[in-house]
PDB file of C-alpha atoms in Angstrom:
ATOM      1  CA  UNK A   1      39.762 -41.478 -77.094  1.00 37.00           C
ATOM      2  CA  UNK A   2      40.631 -44.690 -77.167  1.00 44.00           C
ATOM      3  CA  UNK A   3      39.553 -46.748 -74.676  1.00 51.00           C
ATOM      4  CA  UNK A   4      43.094 -47.641 -72.938  1.00 50.00           C
ATOM      5  CA  UNK A   5      46.667 -45.567 -72.637  1.00 52.00           C
ATOM      6  CA  UNK A   6      50.030 -47.326 -72.181  1.00 47.00           C
ATOM      7  CA  UNK A   7      52.041 -45.058 -69.443  1.00 47.00           C
ATOM      8  CA  UNK A   8      54.993 -46.679 -71.486  1.00 45.00           C
ATOM      9  CA  UNK A   9      55.877 -48.747 -74.314  1.00 47.00           C
ATOM     10  CA  UNK A  10      55.981 -52.532 -72.590  1.00 53.00           C
ATOM     11  CA  UNK A  11      53.996 -50.721 -68.879  1.00 51.00           C
ATOM     12  CA  UNK A  12      50.188 -51.617 -67.479  1.00 66.00           C
ATOM     13  CA  UNK A  13      47.651 -49.427 -70.266  1.00 85.00           C
ATOM     14  CA  UNK A  14      44.969 -47.572 -67.775  1.00 95.00           C
ATOM     15  CA  UNK A  15      41.255 -46.449 -69.205  1.00 95.00           C
ATOM     16  CA  UNK A  16      40.942 -43.222 -69.470  1.00 95.00           C
ATOM     17  CA  UNK A  17      38.415 -43.514 -66.373  1.00 96.00           C
ATOM     18  CA  UNK A  18      41.452 -44.862 -64.102  1.00 97.00           C
ATOM     19  CA  UNK A  19      43.842 -41.647 -65.644  1.00 95.00           C
ATOM     20  CA  UNK A  20      40.980 -39.139 -64.488  1.00 96.00           C
ATOM     21  CA  UNK A  21      41.000 -41.011 -60.783  1.00 97.00           C
ATOM     22  CA  UNK A  22      45.554 -41.205 -61.065  1.00 97.00           C
ATOM     23  CA  UNK A  23      45.063 -36.891 -62.321  1.00 96.00           C
ATOM     24  CA  UNK A  24      42.896 -35.609 -59.316  1.00 98.00           C
ATOM     25  CA  UNK A  25      44.787 -38.028 -56.380  1.00 98.00           C
ATOM     26  CA  UNK A  26      45.676 -35.809 -53.772  1.00 98.00           C
ATOM     27  CA  UNK A  27      49.149 -34.181 -53.224  1.00 97.00           C
ATOM     28  CA  UNK A  28      51.024 -35.416 -49.340  1.00 98.00           C
ATOM     29  CA  UNK A  29      50.544 -32.446 -47.141  1.00 96.00           C
ATOM     30  CA  UNK A  30      53.841 -31.191 -45.377  1.00 94.00           C
ATOM     31  CA  UNK A  31      53.889 -31.768 -41.865  1.00 92.00           C
ATOM     32  CA  UNK A  32      53.150 -28.833 -40.008  1.00 91.00           C
ATOM     33  CA  UNK A  33      52.851 -28.185 -35.587  1.00 93.00           C
ATOM     34  CA  UNK A  34      50.012 -28.939 -34.897  1.00 95.00           C
ATOM     35  CA  UNK A  35      48.605 -31.063 -32.263  1.00 97.00           C
ATOM     36  CA  UNK A  36      48.879 -35.462 -32.232  1.00 97.00           C
ATOM     37  CA  UNK A  37      45.318 -35.594 -32.141  1.00 96.00           C
ATOM     38  CA  UNK A  38      44.287 -32.966 -34.744  1.00 96.00           C
ATOM     39  CA  UNK A  39      46.220 -35.014 -37.421  1.00 96.00           C
ATOM     40  CA  UNK A  40      44.428 -37.814 -39.667  1.00 98.00           C
ATOM     41  CA  UNK A  41      46.398 -40.121 -40.275  1.00 98.00           C
ATOM     42  CA  UNK A  42      46.508 -43.306 -41.873  1.00 98.00           C
ATOM     43  CA  UNK A  43      47.674 -47.251 -41.175  1.00 98.00           C
ATOM     44  CA  UNK A  44      49.380 -49.099 -43.169  1.00 97.00           C
ATOM     45  CA  UNK A  45      49.312 -52.998 -42.893  1.00 95.00           C
ATOM     46  CA  UNK A  46      50.140 -54.855 -46.175  1.00 95.00           C
ATOM     47  CA  UNK A  47      50.568 -58.572 -46.871  1.00 92.00           C
ATOM     48  CA  UNK A  48      53.058 -59.441 -50.442  1.00 91.00           C
ATOM     49  CA  UNK A  49      54.007 -62.611 -51.711  1.00 88.00           C
ATOM     50  CA  UNK A  50      57.819 -62.003 -50.425  1.00 87.00           C
ATOM     51  CA  UNK A  51      60.465 -60.335 -48.836  1.00 88.00           C
ATOM     52  CA  UNK A  52      62.076 -59.519 -51.675  1.00 89.00           C
ATOM     53  CA  UNK A  53      62.201 -55.743 -52.698  1.00 92.00           C
ATOM     54  CA  UNK A  54      62.655 -55.266 -56.282  1.00 90.00           C
ATOM     55  CA  UNK A  55      60.810 -58.877 -57.703  1.00 89.00           C
ATOM     56  CA  UNK A  56      57.716 -60.407 -54.914  1.00 90.00           C
ATOM     57  CA  UNK A  57      53.902 -58.184 -54.402  1.00 91.00           C
ATOM     58  CA  UNK A  58      51.946 -56.795 -53.120  1.00 94.00           C
ATOM     59  CA  UNK A  59      48.855 -59.039 -52.070  1.00 93.00           C
ATOM     60  CA  UNK A  60      46.697 -56.930 -49.423  1.00 94.00           C
ATOM     61  CA  UNK A  61      46.061 -53.819 -48.785  1.00 96.00           C
ATOM     62  CA  UNK A  62      44.431 -53.327 -45.222  1.00 96.00           C
ATOM     63  CA  UNK A  63      44.548 -49.780 -43.750  1.00 97.00           C
ATOM     64  CA  UNK A  64      42.748 -48.061 -40.865  1.00 97.00           C
ATOM     65  CA  UNK A  65      42.510 -43.874 -40.121  1.00 98.00           C
ATOM     66  CA  UNK A  66      43.628 -42.672 -37.114  1.00 98.00           C
ATOM     67  CA  UNK A  67      41.166 -39.289 -36.187  1.00 97.00           C
ATOM     68  CA  UNK A  68      41.408 -36.457 -33.621  1.00 95.00           C
ATOM     69  CA  UNK A  69      43.150 -39.128 -31.132  1.00 96.00           C
ATOM     70  CA  UNK A  70      41.000 -41.826 -31.341  1.00 97.00           C
ATOM     71  CA  UNK A  71      40.808 -45.634 -33.866  1.00 97.00           C
ATOM     72  CA  UNK A  72      37.902 -44.709 -36.262  1.00 97.00           C
ATOM     73  CA  UNK A  73      36.432 -47.840 -37.460  1.00 93.00           C
ATOM     74  CA  UNK A  74      34.082 -46.155 -39.813  1.00 95.00           C
ATOM     75  CA  UNK A  75      37.338 -45.095 -41.563  1.00 96.00           C
ATOM     76  CA  UNK A  76      38.745 -48.587 -42.908  1.00 96.00           C
ATOM     77  CA  UNK A  77      39.898 -49.962 -46.214  1.00 97.00           C
ATOM     78  CA  UNK A  78      40.712 -53.403 -46.639  1.00 95.00           C
ATOM     79  CA  UNK A  79      41.529 -55.415 -50.127  1.00 95.00           C
ATOM     80  CA  UNK A  80      43.212 -57.910 -51.657  1.00 93.00           C
ATOM     81  CA  UNK A  81      44.914 -57.718 -55.386  1.00 93.00           C
ATOM     82  CA  UNK A  82      44.527 -60.066 -57.971  1.00 89.00           C
ATOM     83  CA  UNK A  83      48.033 -61.527 -59.075  1.00 78.00           C
ATOM     84  CA  UNK A  84      46.156 -64.744 -61.270  1.00 58.00           C
ATOM     85  CA  UNK A  85      49.737 -66.178 -62.694  1.00 57.00           C
ATOM     86  CA  UNK A  86      51.729 -65.596 -59.332  1.00 53.00           C
ATOM     87  CA  UNK A  87      53.820 -68.417 -57.874  1.00 54.00           C
ATOM     88  CA  UNK A  88      52.872 -68.008 -53.902  1.00 53.00           C
ATOM     89  CA  UNK A  89      55.435 -71.344 -52.635  1.00 52.00           C
ATOM     90  CA  UNK A  90      55.296 -70.468 -48.758  1.00 47.00           C
ATOM     91  CA  UNK A  91      55.045 -67.134 -48.124  1.00 50.00           C
ATOM     92  CA  UNK A  92      51.227 -68.512 -48.074  1.00 48.00           C
ATOM     93  CA  UNK A  93      51.366 -70.543 -44.851  1.00 39.00           C
ATOM     94  CA  UNK A  94      52.177 -66.737 -43.413  1.00 48.00           C
ATOM     95  CA  UNK A  95      49.455 -65.062 -44.817  1.00 47.00           C
ATOM     96  CA  UNK A  96      46.557 -66.797 -45.233  1.00 55.00           C
ATOM     97  CA  UNK A  97      45.593 -66.024 -48.853  1.00 63.00           C
ATOM     98  CA  UNK A  98      44.917 -68.771 -51.087  1.00 67.00           C
ATOM     99  CA  UNK A  99      45.780 -68.713 -54.159  1.00 72.00           C
ATOM    100  CA  UNK A 100      41.666 -68.917 -55.358  1.00 69.00           C
ATOM    101  CA  UNK A 101      41.011 -66.263 -52.865  1.00 70.00           C
ATOM    102  CA  UNK A 102      44.156 -63.990 -55.086  1.00 75.00           C
ATOM    103  CA  UNK A 103      42.969 -64.858 -58.325  1.00 72.00           C
ATOM    104  CA  UNK A 104      39.823 -64.016 -57.737  1.00 65.00           C
ATOM    105  CA  UNK A 105      40.719 -60.649 -55.700  1.00 82.00           C
ATOM    106  CA  UNK A 106      40.300 -56.598 -56.823  1.00 92.00           C
ATOM    107  CA  UNK A 107      41.745 -55.259 -60.253  1.00 95.00           C
ATOM    108  CA  UNK A 108      45.600 -54.336 -59.031  1.00 95.00           C
ATOM    109  CA  UNK A 109      45.035 -50.122 -60.675  1.00 97.00           C
ATOM    110  CA  UNK A 110      41.333 -50.408 -59.287  1.00 97.00           C
ATOM    111  CA  UNK A 111      42.878 -51.579 -55.683  1.00 97.00           C
ATOM    112  CA  UNK A 112      45.562 -49.332 -55.438  1.00 98.00           C
ATOM    113  CA  UNK A 113      43.539 -46.673 -57.115  1.00 98.00           C
ATOM    114  CA  UNK A 114      41.314 -46.696 -53.788  1.00 98.00           C
ATOM    115  CA  UNK A 115      43.566 -47.079 -51.146  1.00 98.00           C
ATOM    116  CA  UNK A 116      45.177 -43.512 -52.815  1.00 98.00           C
ATOM    117  CA  UNK A 117      41.798 -41.596 -52.983  1.00 98.00           C
ATOM    118  CA  UNK A 118      41.919 -43.452 -49.372  1.00 98.00           C
ATOM    119  CA  UNK A 119      44.127 -41.632 -48.038  1.00 98.00           C
ATOM    120  CA  UNK A 120      44.028 -38.131 -49.848  1.00 98.00           C
ATOM    121  CA  UNK A 121      47.005 -36.111 -48.394  1.00 98.00           C
ATOM    122  CA  UNK A 122      47.581 -37.908 -45.092  1.00 98.00           C
ATOM    123  CA  UNK A 123      50.620 -39.278 -43.434  1.00 98.00           C
ATOM    124  CA  UNK A 124      50.809 -42.132 -43.089  1.00 98.00           C
ATOM    125  CA  UNK A 125      52.490 -45.125 -39.903  1.00 98.00           C
ATOM    126  CA  UNK A 126      53.623 -48.633 -40.332  1.00 98.00           C
ATOM    127  CA  UNK A 127      55.410 -50.587 -38.598  1.00 97.00           C
ATOM    128  CA  UNK A 128      59.190 -50.928 -40.615  1.00 96.00           C
ATOM    129  CA  UNK A 129      57.633 -48.758 -42.357  1.00 97.00           C
ATOM    130  CA  UNK A 130      60.309 -48.430 -45.226  1.00 96.00           C
ATOM    131  CA  UNK A 131      59.491 -52.063 -46.284  1.00 96.00           C
ATOM    132  CA  UNK A 132      55.832 -51.130 -47.032  1.00 97.00           C
ATOM    133  CA  UNK A 133      56.365 -48.051 -49.047  1.00 98.00           C
ATOM    134  CA  UNK A 134      59.213 -49.597 -50.996  1.00 97.00           C
ATOM    135  CA  UNK A 135      56.613 -52.034 -51.985  1.00 97.00           C
ATOM    136  CA  UNK A 136      53.976 -50.204 -51.727  1.00 98.00           C
ATOM    137  CA  UNK A 137      55.977 -47.324 -54.041  1.00 98.00           C
ATOM    138  CA  UNK A 138      56.398 -50.005 -56.305  1.00 96.00           C
ATOM    139  CA  UNK A 139      53.094 -51.216 -56.905  1.00 96.00           C
ATOM    140  CA  UNK A 140      52.290 -48.333 -57.715  1.00 97.00           C
ATOM    141  CA  UNK A 141      55.013 -47.637 -60.006  1.00 96.00           C
ATOM    142  CA  UNK A 142      54.361 -50.497 -62.168  1.00 94.00           C
ATOM    143  CA  UNK A 143      50.792 -50.377 -61.863  1.00 96.00           C
ATOM    144  CA  UNK A 144      49.401 -46.986 -61.657  1.00 96.00           C
ATOM    145  CA  UNK A 145      52.777 -44.654 -63.294  1.00 95.00           C
ATOM    146  CA  UNK A 146      52.288 -42.899 -59.913  1.00 96.00           C
ATOM    147  CA  UNK A 147      55.227 -41.715 -57.815  1.00 97.00           C
ATOM    148  CA  UNK A 148      54.898 -42.456 -53.683  1.00 98.00           C
ATOM    149  CA  UNK A 149      55.139 -39.048 -52.090  1.00 98.00           C
ATOM    150  CA  UNK A 150      53.244 -39.366 -49.202  1.00 98.00           C
ATOM    151  CA  UNK A 151      55.150 -39.389 -45.480  1.00 97.00           C
ATOM    152  CA  UNK A 152      56.136 -42.470 -43.765  1.00 98.00           C
ATOM    153  CA  UNK A 153      56.615 -42.917 -39.607  1.00 98.00           C
ATOM    154  CA  UNK A 154      58.062 -45.464 -38.731  1.00 97.00           C
ATOM    155  CA  UNK A 155      56.351 -47.275 -35.247  1.00 97.00           C
ATOM    156  CA  UNK A 156      59.261 -49.866 -35.179  1.00 97.00           C
ATOM    157  CA  UNK A 157      61.591 -46.602 -34.713  1.00 96.00           C
ATOM    158  CA  UNK A 158      59.248 -44.818 -32.526  1.00 97.00           C
ATOM    159  CA  UNK A 159      58.489 -47.538 -29.818  1.00 97.00           C
ATOM    160  CA  UNK A 160      62.614 -47.854 -28.206  1.00 96.00           C
ATOM    161  CA  UNK A 161      62.689 -43.208 -29.376  1.00 96.00           C
ATOM    162  CA  UNK A 162      59.905 -42.687 -26.701  1.00 97.00           C
ATOM    163  CA  UNK A 163      60.092 -46.269 -24.062  1.00 97.00           C
ATOM    164  CA  UNK A 164      63.740 -46.968 -24.427  1.00 95.00           C
ATOM    165  CA  UNK A 165      63.042 -48.314 -21.056  1.00 95.00           C
ATOM    166  CA  UNK A 166      61.033 -51.819 -22.563  1.00 96.00           C
ATOM    167  CA  UNK A 167      64.306 -52.960 -23.588  1.00 94.00           C
ATOM    168  CA  UNK A 168      63.093 -54.365 -27.098  1.00 94.00           C
ATOM    169  CA  UNK A 169      65.856 -52.939 -29.005  1.00 82.00           C
ATOM    170  CA  UNK A 170      65.076 -53.954 -32.477  1.00 87.00           C
ATOM    171  CA  UNK A 171      61.357 -56.177 -31.243  1.00 92.00           C
ATOM    172  CA  UNK A 172      58.773 -57.102 -33.723  1.00 94.00           C
ATOM    173  CA  UNK A 173      54.621 -56.162 -33.459  1.00 94.00           C
ATOM    174  CA  UNK A 174      55.008 -58.851 -31.634  1.00 92.00           C
ATOM    175  CA  UNK A 175      57.471 -57.947 -29.082  1.00 95.00           C
ATOM    176  CA  UNK A 176      55.697 -53.826 -29.384  1.00 96.00           C
ATOM    177  CA  UNK A 177      51.963 -55.654 -28.787  1.00 94.00           C
ATOM    178  CA  UNK A 178      52.612 -58.355 -25.939  1.00 94.00           C
ATOM    179  CA  UNK A 179      55.108 -55.941 -24.517  1.00 96.00           C
ATOM    180  CA  UNK A 180      52.249 -53.354 -24.575  1.00 96.00           C
ATOM    181  CA  UNK A 181      49.142 -55.945 -23.399  1.00 95.00           C
ATOM    182  CA  UNK A 182      47.692 -56.050 -27.206  1.00 93.00           C
ATOM    183  CA  UNK A 183      45.943 -58.103 -29.094  1.00 81.00           C
ATOM    184  CA  UNK A 184      45.263 -59.402 -32.680  1.00 67.00           C
ATOM    185  CA  UNK A 185      42.319 -60.460 -33.510  1.00 64.00           C
ATOM    186  CA  UNK A 186      44.315 -62.338 -37.131  1.00 59.00           C
ATOM    187  CA  UNK A 187      47.923 -62.234 -37.415  1.00 55.00           C
ATOM    188  CA  UNK A 188      49.496 -61.416 -40.102  1.00 55.00           C
ATOM    189  CA  UNK A 189      46.197 -60.782 -41.196  1.00 69.00           C
ATOM    190  CA  UNK A 190      46.720 -56.788 -42.932  1.00 83.00           C
ATOM    191  CA  UNK A 191      43.827 -55.368 -41.701  1.00 87.00           C
ATOM    192  CA  UNK A 192      43.796 -56.841 -37.972  1.00 89.00           C
ATOM    193  CA  UNK A 193      48.046 -55.928 -38.145  1.00 91.00           C
ATOM    194  CA  UNK A 194      46.899 -52.294 -39.068  1.00 95.00           C
ATOM    195  CA  UNK A 195      44.469 -52.993 -36.155  1.00 95.00           C
ATOM    196  CA  UNK A 196      46.860 -53.869 -33.613  1.00 95.00           C
ATOM    197  CA  UNK A 197      49.152 -50.846 -34.980  1.00 96.00           C
ATOM    198  CA  UNK A 198      47.041 -47.890 -34.942  1.00 97.00           C
ATOM    199  CA  UNK A 199      46.223 -49.162 -31.026  1.00 97.00           C
ATOM    200  CA  UNK A 200      50.813 -49.578 -30.972  1.00 97.00           C
ATOM    201  CA  UNK A 201      50.216 -45.704 -32.157  1.00 98.00           C
ATOM    202  CA  UNK A 202      47.926 -43.984 -29.737  1.00 98.00           C
ATOM    203  CA  UNK A 203      50.566 -45.438 -26.775  1.00 98.00           C
ATOM    204  CA  UNK A 204      53.245 -43.565 -28.407  1.00 98.00           C
ATOM    205  CA  UNK A 205      51.152 -40.641 -28.999  1.00 98.00           C
ATOM    206  CA  UNK A 206      50.398 -40.623 -25.539  1.00 97.00           C
ATOM    207  CA  UNK A 207      53.804 -41.213 -25.021  1.00 97.00           C
ATOM    208  CA  UNK A 208      55.057 -38.684 -27.558  1.00 98.00           C
ATOM    209  CA  UNK A 209      53.203 -35.412 -25.292  1.00 97.00           C
ATOM    210  CA  UNK A 210      54.700 -36.802 -21.967  1.00 97.00           C
ATOM    211  CA  UNK A 211      58.406 -36.033 -23.693  1.00 97.00           C
ATOM    212  CA  UNK A 212      56.583 -33.028 -24.744  1.00 96.00           C
ATOM    213  CA  UNK A 213      56.575 -34.042 -28.790  1.00 97.00           C
ATOM    214  CA  UNK A 214      53.081 -33.353 -30.014  1.00 97.00           C
ATOM    215  CA  UNK A 215      53.707 -32.643 -33.788  1.00 97.00           C
ATOM    216  CA  UNK A 216      54.842 -35.259 -36.611  1.00 96.00           C
ATOM    217  CA  UNK A 217      57.206 -32.135 -37.122  1.00 96.00           C
ATOM    218  CA  UNK A 218      58.203 -32.640 -33.349  1.00 96.00           C
ATOM    219  CA  UNK A 219      58.515 -36.597 -34.237  1.00 97.00           C
ATOM    220  CA  UNK A 220      60.291 -36.221 -37.587  1.00 96.00           C
ATOM    221  CA  UNK A 221      63.062 -33.699 -35.684  1.00 95.00           C
ATOM    222  CA  UNK A 222      63.559 -36.282 -32.115  1.00 96.00           C
ATOM    223  CA  UNK A 223      63.722 -39.229 -35.101  1.00 95.00           C
ATOM    224  CA  UNK A 224      66.712 -37.413 -36.982  1.00 93.00           C
ATOM    225  CA  UNK A 225      68.688 -37.717 -33.537  1.00 92.00           C
ATOM    226  CA  UNK A 226      68.215 -40.654 -32.911  1.00 91.00           C
ATOM    227  CA  UNK A 227      68.664 -42.247 -36.279  1.00 91.00           C
ATOM    228  CA  UNK A 228      72.550 -40.427 -35.923  1.00 91.00           C
ATOM    229  CA  UNK A 229      72.968 -41.885 -32.017  1.00 88.00           C
ATOM    230  CA  UNK A 230      71.870 -45.116 -33.074  1.00 85.00           C
ATOM    231  CA  UNK A 231      74.433 -45.184 -37.061  1.00 85.00           C
ATOM    232  CA  UNK A 232      77.303 -43.565 -33.647  1.00 85.00           C
ATOM    233  CA  UNK A 233      76.218 -46.692 -31.408  1.00 81.00           C
ATOM    234  CA  UNK A 234      77.031 -48.662 -34.828  1.00 73.00           C
ATOM    235  CA  UNK A 235      80.208 -48.236 -34.638  1.00 72.00           C
TER     236      UNK A 235
END
């Protein structure tokens, strides 16, 4: 058999070992009524070459696991993805990833397979999750021919839903971290941002339990109603 298999006529090639790994990736687990402290959740942060969802690329992936109601520091993920031909422009001033660091990063298919294996069937948490979901989904499709189907929960939605008294309607991660007295070791660094996002998630889960919202399924249902109210108020 050939060493490479082409995904499309113009698309990327994968080694047979990579195709085997892709075939064994776990399907996402359905949401259920398990208590939040019984869930394994993966908190994700991406650094990208910019904010254009169609053109920019994922440069680094940072993730940490919440399991048993606590951050499991033994389950952390960090990869810089090789991107030797990318013009980074002003984005390097934000994420601090030098072109030499990116050029020396992990091969993209390997890094993305590593992350998906780390993720398993777990739901994902992120701040402004829509951006991370679309960027990661496009990277997986272009690089691996794999469709991202995992559920994302957006802490930028959960925070004002669960803590309306904070009066931070459209705040960023820095605003909520400051509100709760959290400190990131290094902002705009994927692993550090994932860790402070996980700390914020634990605070929000504590607030959720006080409101009798002790499962992802319950949070999802409450979010549906909250989104409808937000849309109605916008008109």
